[in-house]
Amino acid sequence: MESQDDESSTPKRHSRHGSYNRRPITRRLTKGPLDLDDPQAVESPPTPGALAAEAAQVPIPPSPFNLNLLSPTTAAVPPEPPSRDFSYLQQPGIYHALTQQDVPLAFRNPSNRAPPSTPLSTLLSSFNFRSAAIAAAYQLCTSSTLPYAEIFFLLYTRLACLTLINATPLAAEESKALEDINSPFYRDAHTGAQLLPWELRVLAVRLQGIGYGDSKRGVSGYYDLARDAREQITKTVGDERRMWKERLEDLGVRVGNALMEMGDFSGAARHFESLRRRDGRDDMLLDSRLALLYLRLGDVVGARRYIEGVKDGNAMLRPLLSMAEGRYEEAIAEWRDLGKSSDSELVTQNLAVCLVYTGRLEETTSLLTSLVDAGHSFRALTFNLATVYELCSEKSQGKKMALAEQVAAGMMRRTTGDEDGTGGYGGGQEKVNADFKL
């Protein structure tokens, strides 16, 4: 027999082996303090040339922007904070080109558009929100040096105008450029004061919740703002303290609205119930909101409880309750009585809608047409009139296109006819095809 080798009979000792040919991990390149490339962007960002071509009809206004127009709290501009660079918000890749595929042909006509020299303030006051959104983005991307307060103002203008023209998905994507609005990056390095305007923070909470597909993110964001508002209430006095209290109440309403956008209507009702005054005093506005919410839920009993609590307040709730219960003839009489004491286009439109349920389509058409002739063009009006055209005529498409042309022409007259740029109710807001059921 052969003996075993001494080396094989001796147990081997454990040893650590070094790593060879391993490449060092390089640090990833970042563009800025808050930049975030989104792989789920809705569309590829435009080049600076495409953005400039889009804004060719809306050049930079010669006069400086009025920072008080949309955000009153930005009037008192704090000193420029040190070591804060917000120029990343001026990158053209953040902002998307606005398509005109959903805009009726009548609104694409250059003769029905605001002149190229129209200032941004006039575009806003005359409800030309699409042109204002383009002008705000163009100003952001083409100005080399802007104070941070004006950057935030233009960004707020851009996002708000996109929301108003039913381009909320685009606004939600662009709001991601702000990333975490509660980050210390947006606070003054010395005083700790918040640099973002309050209105921009409130709008960004909702849009980022939509952009990231997380509705709960929006609700929690409102609670974060509420915490800041409560902190300011304890630090301020007089009118400023009253302002922060109003902001806190507004946030409570926005939380309820966010719950309704999530489809949680019963949760929204419970939330609004929790906002009622604990001292027993009546809150007419909140009671009116609860009544409308219960009508939306189909809870007529709950709605009646709050409508009866609104004594001399919103008189339009009672005819709405009659309509919800199917008592259309009584509702028509109530709307007519209300119209004698209140010359409101909302009363006239609700009366016209009530007449539809009783088969009086000719009278409905006459009432809605009179509102359009008077210069009103809010979305519910044009949509309802287009619906009546579909019910009454086989040639409804031509009538709806004529309606769009009439509204577009009226928009142009209000934009150029008012020296102060005030416009009328419904003003020159650009419409989309859905507003006319085209």
XYZ file of C-alpha atoms in Angstrom:
438
model
C 0.000 0.000 0.000
C 1.193 3.452 -0.823
C 1.336 5.953 1.958
C -0.515 9.268 1.649
C 1.480 12.329 0.809
C 2.322 14.470 3.830
C 1.046 17.554 2.056
C -2.327 15.990 1.399
C -2.657 14.747 4.972
C -2.080 18.177 6.428
C -5.253 20.330 6.557
C -5.060 23.514 4.488
C -5.332 26.826 6.259
C -7.885 29.393 5.101
C -6.407 32.384 3.340
C -7.920 35.580 1.855
C -7.263 36.331 -1.772
C -6.855 39.833 -3.021
C -8.974 41.293 -5.780
C -7.329 41.812 -9.100
C -8.377 43.616 -12.289
C -11.343 45.263 -10.547
C -12.238 48.641 -12.002
C -12.803 51.511 -9.560
C -16.404 52.758 -9.312
C -16.634 56.181 -10.819
C -18.961 58.831 -9.397
C -22.010 59.483 -11.543
C -22.172 62.841 -13.220
C -24.955 65.112 -11.988
C -26.306 68.161 -13.732
C -27.362 70.197 -10.742
C -28.625 70.136 -7.175
C -32.164 69.013 -8.009
C -32.008 67.708 -11.581
C -33.724 64.397 -12.229
C -33.949 62.699 -15.607
C -37.373 61.123 -15.885
C -37.430 57.931 -17.992
C -41.232 58.038 -18.067
C -41.597 61.439 -19.649
C -44.716 61.759 -21.762
C -42.789 62.968 -24.766
C -39.271 63.938 -25.751
C -38.377 67.497 -24.779
C -38.077 70.074 -27.514
C -34.828 71.593 -28.613
C -34.173 75.271 -27.947
C -34.820 75.936 -31.618
C -38.252 74.277 -31.498
C -39.158 76.212 -28.372
C -38.118 79.461 -29.965
C -40.149 78.662 -33.084
C -43.216 77.954 -30.967
C -42.861 81.267 -29.162
C -42.247 83.256 -32.322
C -45.751 84.662 -32.172
C -45.419 85.558 -28.503
C -42.142 87.466 -28.031
C -40.818 88.755 -24.756
C -42.840 91.776 -23.633
C -40.792 94.959 -23.621
C -41.948 95.927 -20.146
C -40.928 93.994 -17.016
C -43.370 91.477 -15.575
C -45.648 92.456 -12.750
C -44.880 90.001 -9.975
C -48.110 90.922 -8.195
C -50.348 89.623 -11.009
C -50.626 85.972 -10.027
C -48.811 85.876 -6.709
C -49.415 88.807 -4.347
C -46.932 87.453 -1.831
C -44.009 87.851 -4.233
C -44.193 91.651 -4.190
C -41.694 91.980 -1.353
C -38.661 90.322 -2.940
C -36.124 89.153 -0.333
C -32.422 89.645 -1.019
C -30.747 87.156 -3.317
C -29.619 84.192 -1.190
C -25.967 83.189 -1.381
C -24.820 79.932 -2.977
C -28.205 79.197 -4.526
C -28.352 78.586 -8.273
C -31.843 78.103 -9.681
C -30.761 78.368 -13.313
C -31.461 74.643 -13.748
C -35.147 75.647 -13.980
C -34.278 77.514 -17.194
C -33.235 74.428 -19.140
C -35.319 74.054 -22.346
C -35.506 70.288 -21.841
C -37.894 70.792 -18.924
C -40.651 72.393 -20.963
C -42.751 70.657 -23.588
C -44.009 72.055 -26.861
C -47.769 72.652 -26.862
C -49.597 70.875 -29.650
C -52.579 72.462 -31.382
C -54.207 69.201 -32.445
C -56.873 69.564 -29.770
C -57.525 73.237 -30.574
C -60.486 74.060 -32.879
C -59.599 75.495 -36.263
C -61.276 78.794 -35.387
C -58.766 79.359 -32.596
C -55.796 78.558 -34.834
C -56.667 81.443 -37.153
C -54.000 84.139 -36.686
C -56.673 86.840 -37.032
C -58.384 85.476 -33.911
C -55.219 85.396 -31.832
C -53.720 88.077 -29.642
C -51.155 90.307 -31.412
C -47.505 89.284 -31.002
C -46.759 92.458 -29.040
C -49.312 91.622 -26.337
C -47.607 91.744 -22.899
C -47.783 88.752 -20.614
C -49.929 90.670 -18.115
C -52.535 91.333 -20.813
C -52.483 87.704 -21.943
C -53.241 86.620 -18.390
C -55.934 89.190 -17.674
C -57.670 88.428 -20.986
C -57.523 84.662 -20.313
C -55.154 83.820 -23.194
C -53.583 81.114 -21.090
C -52.032 79.091 -23.908
C -50.131 82.090 -25.238
C -49.183 83.059 -21.685
C -47.791 79.573 -21.025
C -45.653 79.798 -24.174
C -44.453 83.292 -23.280
C -43.500 82.250 -19.740
C -41.459 79.254 -20.948
C -39.804 81.344 -23.659
C -38.797 83.977 -21.137
C -37.389 81.342 -18.802
C -35.299 79.616 -21.450
C -33.946 82.648 -23.297
C -32.972 84.977 -20.455
C -29.436 84.416 -19.257
C -29.734 86.043 -15.849
C -33.001 86.273 -13.915
C -33.599 86.936 -10.223
C -34.750 83.808 -8.468
C -38.075 85.475 -7.563
C -38.845 86.056 -11.241
C -37.810 82.494 -12.127
C -40.323 81.164 -9.603
C -42.995 83.589 -10.824
C -42.574 82.551 -14.455
C -42.575 78.868 -13.492
C -45.787 79.337 -11.507
C -47.327 81.181 -14.460
C -46.345 78.352 -16.803
C -47.748 75.572 -14.591
C -50.938 77.447 -13.727
C -51.670 78.291 -17.367
C -51.103 74.685 -18.460
C -53.589 73.574 -15.826
C -56.147 76.109 -17.026
C -55.954 74.910 -20.653
C -56.528 71.269 -19.638
C -52.860 70.377 -20.146
C -52.495 69.112 -16.587
C -50.405 66.034 -17.584
C -47.779 68.321 -19.132
C -47.826 70.586 -16.081
C -47.404 67.544 -13.847
C -44.331 66.410 -15.785
C -42.769 69.863 -15.729
C -43.407 70.275 -12.002
C -41.018 67.372 -11.356
C -38.137 69.755 -12.060
C -38.690 71.205 -8.580
C -38.267 67.774 -6.987
C -38.637 68.018 -3.186
C -40.195 71.422 -2.470
C -39.556 70.902 1.255
C -35.827 70.485 0.699
C -33.453 72.796 2.627
C -32.168 73.826 -0.797
C -35.256 76.044 -1.128
C -34.633 77.802 2.185
C -32.495 80.819 2.933
C -29.131 79.697 4.250
C -29.114 82.394 6.967
C -32.719 82.904 8.055
C -34.225 79.550 7.064
C -37.084 81.357 5.302
C -38.829 79.541 2.457
C -37.772 80.909 -0.950
C -40.526 79.282 -3.010
C -43.725 81.380 -3.204
C -46.653 79.884 -1.318
C -48.833 79.670 -4.432
C -46.152 77.720 -6.303
C -45.742 75.276 -3.407
C -49.490 74.633 -3.227
C -49.749 74.079 -6.983
C -46.646 71.859 -7.079
C -48.072 69.549 -4.393
C -51.058 68.627 -6.561
C -49.142 68.436 -9.831
C -46.340 66.279 -8.454
C -48.894 63.887 -6.990
C -50.344 63.520 -10.485
C -46.950 63.372 -12.186
C -45.649 60.572 -9.981
C -48.966 58.698 -10.108
C -49.327 58.841 -6.331
C -52.516 60.554 -5.171
C -51.596 60.056 -1.522
C -48.455 62.073 -2.140
C -50.622 65.115 -2.816
C -52.643 64.647 0.374
C -49.518 64.251 2.508
C -47.992 67.279 0.768
C -50.921 69.436 1.847
C -50.416 68.298 5.428
C -46.733 69.277 5.193
C -47.792 72.749 4.078
C -50.353 72.872 6.880
C -47.582 72.205 9.388
C -45.643 75.184 8.021
C -48.781 77.331 8.123
C -49.424 76.475 11.771
C -45.836 77.328 12.589
C -46.211 80.739 10.939
C -49.458 81.379 12.810
C -47.602 81.068 16.098
C -44.908 83.506 14.929
C -47.015 86.270 13.350
C -49.600 88.810 14.481
C -52.248 91.041 12.916
C -52.968 90.840 9.195
C -50.135 88.426 8.530
C -51.464 86.026 11.130
C -54.926 86.286 9.568
C -53.428 85.514 6.149
C -51.809 82.325 7.430
C -55.071 81.251 9.055
C -56.856 81.682 5.722
C -54.150 79.643 4.024
C -54.596 76.882 6.578
C -58.360 76.813 5.942
C -57.722 76.719 2.193
C -55.439 73.706 2.623
C -58.235 71.892 4.438
C -60.499 72.407 1.437
C -57.764 71.256 -0.946
C -57.356 68.018 0.997
C -61.064 67.349 0.476
C -60.713 68.137 -3.225
C -57.768 65.725 -3.465
C -59.861 62.984 -1.873
C -62.602 63.598 -4.446
C -60.063 63.401 -7.277
C -59.058 60.014 -5.853
C -62.720 58.944 -6.031
C -63.062 58.745 -2.259
C -66.226 60.856 -1.986
C -67.321 59.406 1.336
C -63.877 60.130 2.772
C -64.103 63.671 1.431
C -67.476 64.099 3.129
C -66.052 62.931 6.449
C -63.105 65.269 6.007
C -65.323 68.286 5.337
C -67.423 67.322 8.346
C -64.280 67.488 10.484
C -63.652 71.050 9.274
C -66.899 72.357 10.761
C -66.515 74.894 13.520
C -66.367 73.428 16.976
C -67.796 76.564 18.568
C -71.242 75.947 17.067
C -71.161 78.919 14.690
C -72.594 78.451 11.212
C -70.212 78.143 8.293
C -72.354 78.895 5.270
C -69.625 78.243 2.694
C -68.680 74.867 4.158
C -72.345 73.863 4.491
C -72.866 74.717 0.825
C -69.894 72.574 -0.167
C -71.158 69.670 1.893
C -74.610 69.998 0.341
C -73.161 69.865 -3.176
C -70.955 66.913 -2.245
C -73.902 64.933 -0.859
C -75.851 65.726 -4.035
C -72.899 64.326 -5.982
C -73.047 61.184 -3.841
C -76.794 60.863 -4.388
C -77.484 61.314 -0.672
C -80.500 63.612 -0.951
C -81.273 63.322 2.774
C -77.765 64.463 3.735
C -77.886 67.278 1.201
C -81.250 68.491 2.494
C -79.862 68.669 6.034
C -77.204 71.171 4.993
C -79.374 73.075 2.512
C -81.885 73.775 5.242
C -79.004 74.967 7.416
C -78.057 77.581 4.801
C -80.759 80.133 5.604
C -80.156 83.230 3.488
C -77.003 82.086 1.756
C -76.668 80.205 -1.516
C -80.209 80.285 -2.890
C -79.269 78.095 -5.858
C -79.021 75.014 -3.658
C -82.786 74.598 -3.295
C -83.589 74.309 -7.038
C -80.633 71.938 -7.374
C -82.187 69.774 -4.664
C -85.497 69.813 -6.542
C -83.706 68.652 -9.691
C -81.927 65.890 -7.776
C -85.290 64.628 -6.541
C -86.772 64.717 -10.079
C -89.172 67.617 -9.392
C -88.261 69.490 -12.572
C -91.364 71.665 -12.850
C -90.833 72.948 -9.325
C -87.157 73.493 -10.109
C -88.047 75.507 -13.229
C -90.284 77.779 -11.170
C -87.556 78.205 -8.562
C -84.956 79.029 -11.217
C -87.272 81.617 -12.812
C -87.944 83.272 -9.456
C -84.242 83.316 -8.733
C -83.545 84.875 -12.131
C -85.840 87.805 -11.351
C -83.699 88.823 -8.396
C -80.318 87.732 -9.731
C -79.143 88.429 -13.269
C -76.645 85.563 -13.242
C -75.521 83.539 -16.231
C -75.250 80.526 -13.934
C -78.957 80.752 -13.085
C -79.846 81.019 -16.775
C -77.734 78.009 -17.682
C -79.187 75.853 -14.904
C -82.687 76.847 -15.986
C -81.828 75.811 -19.547
C -80.512 72.437 -18.373
C -83.664 71.880 -16.331
C -85.788 72.641 -19.393
C -83.986 69.864 -21.294
C -85.383 67.282 -18.871
C -88.905 68.534 -19.596
C -88.456 68.353 -23.393
C -88.412 72.121 -24.066
C -85.363 72.076 -26.305
C -86.259 75.203 -28.288
C -86.418 77.326 -25.151
C -83.186 75.743 -23.955
C -81.440 76.645 -27.215
C -82.719 80.224 -26.994
C -81.451 80.701 -23.439
C -77.998 79.240 -24.061
C -77.590 81.134 -27.332
C -78.442 84.396 -25.584
C -75.609 83.786 -23.128
C -73.121 83.224 -25.953
C -74.359 86.361 -27.733
C -73.814 88.289 -24.502
C -70.134 87.312 -24.544
C -70.090 84.349 -22.152
C -68.096 81.281 -23.182
C -67.366 79.167 -20.114
C -66.904 75.470 -20.748
C -70.204 74.237 -19.297
C -72.103 76.672 -21.527
C -70.459 75.682 -24.820
C -70.594 71.975 -23.955
C -74.307 72.098 -23.080
C -75.180 74.100 -26.185
C -73.262 71.615 -28.342
C -75.236 68.801 -26.681
C -78.527 70.537 -27.525
C -77.385 70.886 -31.143
C -76.796 67.129 -31.252
C -80.257 66.465 -29.847
C -82.066 68.847 -32.192
C -80.334 68.569 -35.552
C -78.670 66.064 -37.841
C -76.309 68.847 -38.952
C -74.955 69.471 -35.493
C -71.323 69.390 -36.637
C -71.706 72.570 -38.672
C -73.517 74.334 -35.837
C -70.820 73.371 -33.359
C -68.105 74.679 -35.675
C -70.029 77.931 -36.090
C -70.292 78.177 -32.321
C -66.512 77.782 -32.021
C -65.980 80.532 -34.599
C -68.340 82.854 -32.737
C -66.568 82.279 -29.430
C -63.144 82.752 -31.039
C -64.215 86.041 -32.638
C -65.608 87.250 -29.313
C -62.364 86.323 -27.610
C -60.416 88.442 -30.069
C -62.677 91.466 -29.556
C -62.262 91.316 -25.792
C -58.498 90.906 -26.058
C -57.947 93.922 -28.312
C -60.913 96.095 -27.331
C -60.075 96.607 -23.641
C -57.299 99.070 -23.011
C -56.957 97.874 -19.424
C -56.936 94.218 -20.468
C -59.781 93.240 -18.165
C -61.846 91.269 -20.690
C -65.238 89.788 -19.892
C -66.436 86.775 -17.962
C -65.032 83.727 -19.682
C -62.851 86.173 -21.591
C -60.361 85.038 -24.197
C -59.485 81.663 -22.763
C -58.483 79.383 -25.616
C -60.775 76.403 -25.984
C -60.211 72.800 -26.979
C -62.280 70.517 -29.198
C -63.902 68.852 -26.197
C -65.438 72.171 -25.143
C -67.548 72.075 -28.312
C -67.812 68.265 -28.601
C -65.915 68.408 -31.897
